[in-house]
């Protein structure tokens, strides 16, 4: 195939692919504010970059990226476009149903939105597998699961939203989109709003007692008036490369395993 992207191939190319493989990756991102430095598409660019490079290593096809995710808490900032969780569940289900009709049976949903989106993605995947398309295999991945070198490359600087890792990622994969002179130096101290019940660093160690205290777009605008939560002043293309390559390697290894794996139901039949 000339491209890993379904939309860059013809229907006959896809039919040829389906003769020997039935795995497809669905990149799911968002269009939401990422502070004064980051473009609104950060999460979708992250999903595109990871899916494209891991697919090239493994020879699997990638569906066109979904540019909209579950982002209501960012709606205080212009340019943010959000789907309701219920809508996102239905969109994912329709995409999987139609790809199933094509002949695909193994689906990897890759979330570029780091944590957010995972709830509706999981609801969609569970419903599909248990009640709707019983012979599929379906998996969900996310930078929070894939990155194994965050501490090593960024040190102890906390990564939450529009932080040094996601901004560096775009600098590396999509040069020119980050406004480097607008990098955030002042991290929001999330413990002012949520005490110790919020993880200050999404990529940090998981010890402690946490609770998901939700916040609205009004709350977010109040505690993070620029939209950025995290210090991104040390972001660089070099850091983005180390972050990206680590995740692509880990994702490619997962894809290789997943595409030949069988369900326990099948295995123990
Ligand atoms: Zn983001």
PDB file of N, CA and C and ligand atoms in Angstrom, residues 32 34 42-43 112-114 161-162 166, ligand 1:
ATOM      1  N   UNK A  32      -9.086  21.514  20.923  1.00  0.00           N
ATOM      2  CA  UNK A  32      -9.298  22.254  22.175  1.00  0.00           C
ATOM      3  C   UNK A  32      -8.085  23.134  22.458  1.00  0.00           C
ATOM      4  N   UNK A  34      -4.885  24.850  23.818  1.00  0.00           N
ATOM      5  CA  UNK A  34      -3.678  24.378  24.513  1.00  0.00           C
ATOM      6  C   UNK A  34      -2.800  25.561  24.898  1.00  0.00           C
ATOM      7  N   UNK A  42      -3.407  20.117  19.128  1.00  0.00           N
ATOM      8  CA  UNK A  42      -2.306  19.352  19.750  1.00  0.00           C
ATOM      9  C   UNK A  42      -2.628  17.854  19.908  1.00  0.00           C
ATOM     10  N   UNK A  43      -3.788  17.559  20.483  1.00  0.00           N
ATOM     11  CA  UNK A  43      -4.097  16.155  20.799  1.00  0.00           C
ATOM     12  C   UNK A  43      -4.289  15.315  19.522  1.00  0.00           C
ATOM     13  N   UNK A 112      -5.288  10.584  21.540  1.00  0.00           N
ATOM     14  CA  UNK A 112      -4.221  11.587  21.633  1.00  0.00           C
ATOM     15  C   UNK A 112      -4.469  12.600  22.734  1.00  0.00           C
ATOM     16  N   UNK A 113      -5.594  12.458  23.426  1.00  0.00           N
ATOM     17  CA  UNK A 113      -6.099  13.489  24.337  1.00  0.00           C
ATOM     18  C   UNK A 113      -5.614  13.262  25.781  1.00  0.00           C
ATOM     19  N   UNK A 114      -4.784  12.258  25.959  1.00  0.00           N
ATOM     20  CA  UNK A 114      -4.173  11.974  27.271  1.00  0.00           C
ATOM     21  C   UNK A 114      -5.202  11.899  28.417  1.00  0.00           C
ATOM     22  N   UNK A 161      -1.677  19.922  31.398  1.00  0.00           N
ATOM     23  CA  UNK A 161      -2.311  20.327  30.136  1.00  0.00           C
ATOM     24  C   UNK A 161      -1.455  21.408  29.495  1.00  0.00           C
ATOM     25  N   UNK A 162      -1.164  21.221  28.190  1.00  0.00           N
ATOM     26  CA  UNK A 162      -0.288  22.133  27.463  1.00  0.00           C
ATOM     27  C   UNK A 162       1.082  22.206  28.134  1.00  0.00           C
ATOM     28  N   UNK A 166       3.643  17.556  25.692  1.00  0.00           N
ATOM     29  CA  UNK A 166       2.778  17.643  24.511  1.00  0.00           C
ATOM     30  C   UNK A 166       3.171  18.809  23.603  1.00  0.00           C
TER      31      UNK A 166
HETATM   32 ZN1  LIG B   1      -3.732  18.006  25.144  1.00  0.00          ZN
END
